[in-house]
Tab-separated table of C-alpha atoms in Angstrom:
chain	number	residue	atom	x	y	z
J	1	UNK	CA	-7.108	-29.561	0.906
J	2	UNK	CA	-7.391	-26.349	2.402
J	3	UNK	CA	-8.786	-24.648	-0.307
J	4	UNK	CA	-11.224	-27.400	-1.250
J	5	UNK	CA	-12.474	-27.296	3.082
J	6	UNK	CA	-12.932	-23.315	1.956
J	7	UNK	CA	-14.923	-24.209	-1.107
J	8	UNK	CA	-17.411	-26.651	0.540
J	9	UNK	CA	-17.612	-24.969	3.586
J	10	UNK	CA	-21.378	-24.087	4.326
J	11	UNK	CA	-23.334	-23.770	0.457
J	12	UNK	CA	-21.013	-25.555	-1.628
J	13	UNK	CA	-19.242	-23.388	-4.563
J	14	UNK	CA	-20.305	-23.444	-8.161
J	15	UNK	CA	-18.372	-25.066	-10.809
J	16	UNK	CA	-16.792	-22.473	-12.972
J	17	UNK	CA	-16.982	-22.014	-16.922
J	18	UNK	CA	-14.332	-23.010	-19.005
J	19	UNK	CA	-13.521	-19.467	-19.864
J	20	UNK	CA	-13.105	-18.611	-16.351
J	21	UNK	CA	-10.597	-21.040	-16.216
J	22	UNK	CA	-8.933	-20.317	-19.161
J	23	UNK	CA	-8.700	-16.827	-18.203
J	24	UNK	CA	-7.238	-17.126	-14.397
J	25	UNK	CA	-4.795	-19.333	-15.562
J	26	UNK	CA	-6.551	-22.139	-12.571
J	27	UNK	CA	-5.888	-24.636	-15.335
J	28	UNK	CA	-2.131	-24.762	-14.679
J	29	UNK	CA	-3.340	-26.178	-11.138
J	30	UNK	CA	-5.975	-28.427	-12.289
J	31	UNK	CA	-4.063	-31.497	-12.286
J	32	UNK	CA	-3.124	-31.063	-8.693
J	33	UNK	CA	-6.257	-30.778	-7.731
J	34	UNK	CA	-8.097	-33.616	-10.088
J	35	UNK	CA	-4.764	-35.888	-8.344
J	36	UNK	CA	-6.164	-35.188	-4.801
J	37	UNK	CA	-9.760	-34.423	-4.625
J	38	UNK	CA	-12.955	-36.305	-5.460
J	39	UNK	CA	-14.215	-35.469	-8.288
J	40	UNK	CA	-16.893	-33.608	-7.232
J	41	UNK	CA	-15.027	-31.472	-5.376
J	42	UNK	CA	-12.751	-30.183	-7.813
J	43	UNK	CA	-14.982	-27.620	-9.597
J	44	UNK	CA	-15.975	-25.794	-6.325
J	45	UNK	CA	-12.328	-25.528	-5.562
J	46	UNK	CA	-11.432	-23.912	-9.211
J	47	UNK	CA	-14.141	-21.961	-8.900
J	48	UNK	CA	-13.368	-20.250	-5.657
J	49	UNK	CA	-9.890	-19.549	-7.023
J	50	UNK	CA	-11.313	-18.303	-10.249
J	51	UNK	CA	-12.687	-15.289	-7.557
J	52	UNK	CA	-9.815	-15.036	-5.794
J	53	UNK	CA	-11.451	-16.358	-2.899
J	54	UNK	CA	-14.880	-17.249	-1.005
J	55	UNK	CA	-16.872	-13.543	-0.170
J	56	UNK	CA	-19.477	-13.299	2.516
J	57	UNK	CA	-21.675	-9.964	3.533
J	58	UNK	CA	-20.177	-8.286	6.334
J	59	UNK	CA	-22.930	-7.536	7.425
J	60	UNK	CA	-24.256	-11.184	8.342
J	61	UNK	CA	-21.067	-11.457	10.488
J	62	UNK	CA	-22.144	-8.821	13.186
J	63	UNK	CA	-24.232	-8.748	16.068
J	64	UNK	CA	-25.453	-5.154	16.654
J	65	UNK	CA	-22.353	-3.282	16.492
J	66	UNK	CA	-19.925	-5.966	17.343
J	67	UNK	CA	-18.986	-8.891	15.156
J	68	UNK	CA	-19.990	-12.271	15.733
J	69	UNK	CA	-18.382	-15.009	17.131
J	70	UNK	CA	-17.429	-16.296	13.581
J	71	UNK	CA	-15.197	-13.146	13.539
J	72	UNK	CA	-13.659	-12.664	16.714
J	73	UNK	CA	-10.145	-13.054	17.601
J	74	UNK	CA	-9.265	-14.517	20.587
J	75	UNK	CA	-6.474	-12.353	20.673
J	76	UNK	CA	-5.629	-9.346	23.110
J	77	UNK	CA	-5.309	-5.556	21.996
J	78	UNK	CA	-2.182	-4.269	23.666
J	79	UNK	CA	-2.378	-0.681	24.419
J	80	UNK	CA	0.410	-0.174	26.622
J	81	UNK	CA	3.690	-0.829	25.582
J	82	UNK	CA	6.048	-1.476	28.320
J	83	UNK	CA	8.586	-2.198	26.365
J	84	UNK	CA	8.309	1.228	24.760
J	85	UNK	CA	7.801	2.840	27.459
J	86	UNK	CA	11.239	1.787	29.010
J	87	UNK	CA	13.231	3.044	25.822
J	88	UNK	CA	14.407	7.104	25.482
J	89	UNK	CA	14.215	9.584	23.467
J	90	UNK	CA	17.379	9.728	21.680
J	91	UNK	CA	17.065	13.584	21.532
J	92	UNK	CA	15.215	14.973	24.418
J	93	UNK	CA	16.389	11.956	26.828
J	94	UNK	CA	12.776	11.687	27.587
J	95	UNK	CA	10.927	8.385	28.196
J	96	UNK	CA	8.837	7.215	25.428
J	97	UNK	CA	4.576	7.208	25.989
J	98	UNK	CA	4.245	3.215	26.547
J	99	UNK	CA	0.531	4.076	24.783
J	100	UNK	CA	-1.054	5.407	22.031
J	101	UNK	CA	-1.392	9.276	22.023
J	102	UNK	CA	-1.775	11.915	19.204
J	103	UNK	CA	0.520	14.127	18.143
J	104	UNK	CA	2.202	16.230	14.859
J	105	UNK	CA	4.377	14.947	12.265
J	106	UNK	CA	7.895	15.622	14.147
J	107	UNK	CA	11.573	15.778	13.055
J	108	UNK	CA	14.498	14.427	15.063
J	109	UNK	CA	14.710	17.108	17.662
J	110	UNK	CA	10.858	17.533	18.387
J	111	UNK	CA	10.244	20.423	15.617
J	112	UNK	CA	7.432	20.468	14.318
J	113	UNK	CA	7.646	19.438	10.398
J	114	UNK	CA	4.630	21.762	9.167
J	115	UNK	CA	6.792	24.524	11.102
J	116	UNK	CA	9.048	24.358	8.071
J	117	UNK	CA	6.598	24.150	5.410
J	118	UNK	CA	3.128	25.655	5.757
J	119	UNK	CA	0.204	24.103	4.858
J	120	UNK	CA	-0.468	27.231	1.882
J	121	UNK	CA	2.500	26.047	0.270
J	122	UNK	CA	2.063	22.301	0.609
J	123	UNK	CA	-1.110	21.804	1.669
J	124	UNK	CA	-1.454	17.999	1.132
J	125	UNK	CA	0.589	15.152	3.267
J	126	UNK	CA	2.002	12.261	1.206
J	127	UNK	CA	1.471	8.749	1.986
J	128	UNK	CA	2.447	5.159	0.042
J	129	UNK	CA	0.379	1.771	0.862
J	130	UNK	CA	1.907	-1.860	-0.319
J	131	UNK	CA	-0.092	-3.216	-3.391
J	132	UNK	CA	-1.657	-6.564	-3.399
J	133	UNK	CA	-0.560	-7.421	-7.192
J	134	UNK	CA	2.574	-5.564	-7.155
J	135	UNK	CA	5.444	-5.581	-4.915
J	136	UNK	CA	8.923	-4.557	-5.034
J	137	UNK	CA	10.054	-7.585	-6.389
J	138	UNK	CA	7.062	-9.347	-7.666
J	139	UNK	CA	7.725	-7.096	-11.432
J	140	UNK	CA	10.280	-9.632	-12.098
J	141	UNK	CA	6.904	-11.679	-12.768
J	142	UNK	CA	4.992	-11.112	-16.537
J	143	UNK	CA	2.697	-12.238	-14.863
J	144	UNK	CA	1.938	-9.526	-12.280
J	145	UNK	CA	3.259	-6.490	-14.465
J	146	UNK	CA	0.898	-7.339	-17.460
J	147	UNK	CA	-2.145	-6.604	-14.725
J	148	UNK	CA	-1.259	-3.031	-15.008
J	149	UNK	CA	1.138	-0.584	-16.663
J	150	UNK	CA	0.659	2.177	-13.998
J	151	UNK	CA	-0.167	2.938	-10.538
J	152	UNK	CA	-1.719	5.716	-9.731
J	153	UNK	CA	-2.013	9.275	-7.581
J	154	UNK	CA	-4.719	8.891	-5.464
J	155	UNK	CA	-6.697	11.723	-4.006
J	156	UNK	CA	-10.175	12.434	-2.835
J	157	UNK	CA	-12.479	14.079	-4.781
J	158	UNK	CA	-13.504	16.995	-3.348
J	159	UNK	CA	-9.509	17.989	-2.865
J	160	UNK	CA	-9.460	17.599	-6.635
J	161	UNK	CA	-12.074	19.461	-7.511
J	162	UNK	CA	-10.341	22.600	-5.791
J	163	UNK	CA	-7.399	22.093	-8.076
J	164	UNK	CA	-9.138	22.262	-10.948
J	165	UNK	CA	-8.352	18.179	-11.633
J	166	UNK	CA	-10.760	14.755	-12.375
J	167	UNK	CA	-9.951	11.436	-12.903
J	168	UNK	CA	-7.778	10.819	-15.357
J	169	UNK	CA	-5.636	14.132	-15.717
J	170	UNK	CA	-2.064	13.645	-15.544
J	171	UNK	CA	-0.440	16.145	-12.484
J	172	UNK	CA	2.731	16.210	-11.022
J	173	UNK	CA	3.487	16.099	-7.251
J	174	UNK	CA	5.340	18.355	-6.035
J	175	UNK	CA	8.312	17.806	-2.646
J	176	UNK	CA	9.828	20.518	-0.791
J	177	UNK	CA	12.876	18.776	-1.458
J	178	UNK	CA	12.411	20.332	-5.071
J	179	UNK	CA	11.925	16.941	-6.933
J	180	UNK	CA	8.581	15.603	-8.302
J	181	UNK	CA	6.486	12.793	-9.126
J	182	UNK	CA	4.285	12.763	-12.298
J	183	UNK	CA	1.711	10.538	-12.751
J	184	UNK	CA	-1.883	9.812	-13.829
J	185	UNK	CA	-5.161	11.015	-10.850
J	186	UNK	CA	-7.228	8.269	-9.398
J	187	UNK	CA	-9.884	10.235	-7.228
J	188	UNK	CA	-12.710	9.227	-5.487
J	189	UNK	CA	-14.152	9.577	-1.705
J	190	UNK	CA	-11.987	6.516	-0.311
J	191	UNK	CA	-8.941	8.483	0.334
J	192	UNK	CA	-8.516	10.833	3.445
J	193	UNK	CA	-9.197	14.524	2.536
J	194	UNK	CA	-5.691	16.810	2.066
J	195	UNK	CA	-3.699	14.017	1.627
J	196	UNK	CA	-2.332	12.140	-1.553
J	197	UNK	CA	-1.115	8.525	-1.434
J	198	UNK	CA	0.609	6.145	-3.856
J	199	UNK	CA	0.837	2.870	-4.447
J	200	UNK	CA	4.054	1.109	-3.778
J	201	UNK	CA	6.376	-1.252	-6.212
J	202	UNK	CA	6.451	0.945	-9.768
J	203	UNK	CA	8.760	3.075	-11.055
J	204	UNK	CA	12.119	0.883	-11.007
J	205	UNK	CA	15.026	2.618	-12.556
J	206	UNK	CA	16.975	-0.747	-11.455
J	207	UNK	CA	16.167	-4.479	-10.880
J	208	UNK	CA	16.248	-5.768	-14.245
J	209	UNK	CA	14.151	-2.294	-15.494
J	210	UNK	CA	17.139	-0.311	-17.571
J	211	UNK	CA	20.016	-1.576	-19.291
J	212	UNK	CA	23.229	-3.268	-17.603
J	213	UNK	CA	26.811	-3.470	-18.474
J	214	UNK	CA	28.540	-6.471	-17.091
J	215	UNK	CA	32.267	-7.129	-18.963
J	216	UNK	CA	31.669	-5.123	-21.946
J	217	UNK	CA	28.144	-6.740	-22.535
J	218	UNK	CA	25.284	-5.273	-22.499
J	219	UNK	CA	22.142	-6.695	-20.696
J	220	UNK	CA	18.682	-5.131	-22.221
J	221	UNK	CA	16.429	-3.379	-19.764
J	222	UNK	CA	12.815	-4.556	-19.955
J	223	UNK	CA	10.831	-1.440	-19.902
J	224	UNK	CA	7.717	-3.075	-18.166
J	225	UNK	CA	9.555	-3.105	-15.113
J	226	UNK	CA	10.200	0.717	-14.924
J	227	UNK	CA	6.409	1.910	-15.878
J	228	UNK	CA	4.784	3.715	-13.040
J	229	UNK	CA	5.764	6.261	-10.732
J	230	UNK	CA	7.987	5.685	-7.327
J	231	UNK	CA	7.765	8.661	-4.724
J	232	UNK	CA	10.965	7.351	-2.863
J	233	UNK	CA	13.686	10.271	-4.401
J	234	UNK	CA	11.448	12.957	-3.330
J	235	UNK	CA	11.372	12.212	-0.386
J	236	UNK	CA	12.435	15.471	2.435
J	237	UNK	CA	15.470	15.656	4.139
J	238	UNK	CA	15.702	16.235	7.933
J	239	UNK	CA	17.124	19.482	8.916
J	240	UNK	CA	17.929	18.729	12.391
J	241	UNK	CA	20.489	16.076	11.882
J	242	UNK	CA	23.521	16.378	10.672
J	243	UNK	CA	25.091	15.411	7.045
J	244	UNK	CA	22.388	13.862	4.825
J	245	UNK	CA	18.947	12.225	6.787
J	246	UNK	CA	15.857	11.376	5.787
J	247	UNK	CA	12.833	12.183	7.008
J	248	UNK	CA	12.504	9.610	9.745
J	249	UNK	CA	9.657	8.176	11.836
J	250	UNK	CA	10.924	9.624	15.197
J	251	UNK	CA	9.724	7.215	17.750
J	252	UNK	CA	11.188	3.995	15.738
J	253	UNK	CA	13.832	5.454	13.377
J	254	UNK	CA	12.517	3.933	10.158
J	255	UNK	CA	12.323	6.171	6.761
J	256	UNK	CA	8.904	7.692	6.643
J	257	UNK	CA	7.083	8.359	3.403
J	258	UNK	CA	3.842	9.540	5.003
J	259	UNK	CA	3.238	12.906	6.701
J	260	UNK	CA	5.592	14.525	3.830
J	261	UNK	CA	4.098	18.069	2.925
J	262	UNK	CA	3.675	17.886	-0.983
J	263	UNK	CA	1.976	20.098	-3.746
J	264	UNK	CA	0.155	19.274	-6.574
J	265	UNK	CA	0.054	20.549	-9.988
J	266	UNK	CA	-2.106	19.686	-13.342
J	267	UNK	CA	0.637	19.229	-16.147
C-alpha cells in the first residue's frame, strides 16, 4: 500500500510497457499487487518500481535558498556533543572537542600522518563509499553481481589528466604499505580533487568467491563473486602503536580507509 500511496500521490504514475516489466523483473511482484490493489492502481505502482522510484526536480522543492516545507525535517542538528566532550583522549589524556572542528589526518599519538609520507610521494588520499547495488554480502545474490562485473577507481578529471590517464585506462594504486590495487579509471568532475575513492563490496577472495575444502571435498568457487577490486589489504599500518595496528580513526577507534596517502600509476 505504501508504494501504491507513492504512485498516486499528486499526478498519478503511468502504466508501464510490458518490456519494462519484463526487464525489472516487477512481474515476480505482480500478483501481490493485482491481490491487493484496484485495478487501476496497479500499473502506476509497477511503473514507479520499474524506475526505481517516484523523481521530482529539486528545484521545485526550495524556497530561495532553503527548502520547502515539503522537505524539511523536523529534526534538530546537534553540534555539540556532550557526550563527546566528556570522553579522553586515550593518548594525550586530553578532553575530546564536544563540536565539530577541522583538523589533519592524525595517528594514535597526535602525529601528523602526511608527516610520514609527503604529499610528492603520495599525493592523493584514499577513500571507499558503500554501493547501492552491491554490498558485502549482497554478491551472494545473481541477481546483484550480474549488474556489474567491476567497480571502479574513481578520480576527478583534471587529477587524471596530470597523470597522463582517461577513462577507461587500467592503473594501479599504489599504498605506502607497499601493496596495490589495480583496477579500471572512472573520472569525471564529481569526485574531490587529489583524492581517489572506491567503491565498496568487490574483490572477495572468500565468501563463497574461491574454492573450499571441507572433509576432503571440494566446494567450487564462483568467480563472479571475486571480480572487482577491494582496497582493504593495503591499507597503512600505524606506527605509533605497538605490534600490528591499523590505521585508525583517532577520535572513535574504528579502521579508517579514508585519508590514506596513495599513488597512482597507469599499468
Amino acid at each position: 500500500m505504501l508504494f501504491a500511496n507513492i504512485a498516486h500521490t499528486g499526478s498519478v504514475l503511468p502504466s508501464p510497457t510490458e518490456e519494462d516489466i519484463a526487464f525489472t523483473s516487477v512481474d515476480r511482484v505482480l500478483p501481490l499487487f493485482k491481490a491487493r490493489l484496484k485495478p487501476e492502481e496497479v500499473g502506476p505502482t509497477a511503473y514507479m518500481l520499474t524506475r526505481g522510484g517516484r523523481y521530482e526536480r529539486v528545484d521545485e522543492r526550495y524556497e530561495g535558498e532553503f527548502f520547502n516545507p515539503m522537505m524539511r525535517m523536523d529534526t534538530q542538528f546537534q553540534v555539540y556533543n556532550e557526550s563527546l566532550a566528556r570522553v579522553k583522549d586515550s593518548y594525550s589524556g586530553e578532553f575530546n572537542d564536544g563540536q565539530p572542528v577541522y583538523d589533519v589526518d592524525r595517528f594514535w599519538d597526535g602525529s601528523a600522518v602526511r608527516a610520514l609520507w609527503k604529499v610528492n610521494e603520495y599525493p592523493f588520499n584514499l577513500s571507499t563509499f558503500k554501493l547501492h547495488l552491491r554490498s558485502p554480502y549482497s554478491v551472494a545474490l545473481p541477481r546483484i553481481t550480474a549488474l556489474g562485473e567491476t567497480n571502479y577507481i574513481h578520480l576527478h578529471e583534471d587529477d587524471a589528466a596530470k597523470f597522463d590517464i582517461k577513462d577507461g585506462d587500467r592503473v594501479q594504486v599504489l599504498s605506502p604499505k607497499g601493496k596495490h590495487i589495480e583496477g579500471i579509471v572512472q573520472a569525471d568532475k564529481t569526485v574531490a580533487r587529489n583524492t581517489i575513492v572506491v567503491g565498496m563490496g568487490y574483490g572477495h577472495w572468500c565468501f563463497g568467491a574461491s574454492d573450499l575444502e571441507v572433509d576432503g571435498q571440494v566446494i567450487p568457487g564462483i568467480p563472479s563473486r571475486g571480480t572487482g577490486v577491494c582496497p582493504n589489504p593495503f591499507n597503512i599500518v600505524d606506527p605509533s602503536r605497538k605490534g600490528a595496528s591499523l590505521y585508525r580513526d583517532k577520535t572513535f577507534g574504528s579502521t579508517a580507509r579514508h585519508g590514506v596517502p596513495v599513488a597512482i600509476r597507469k599499468v
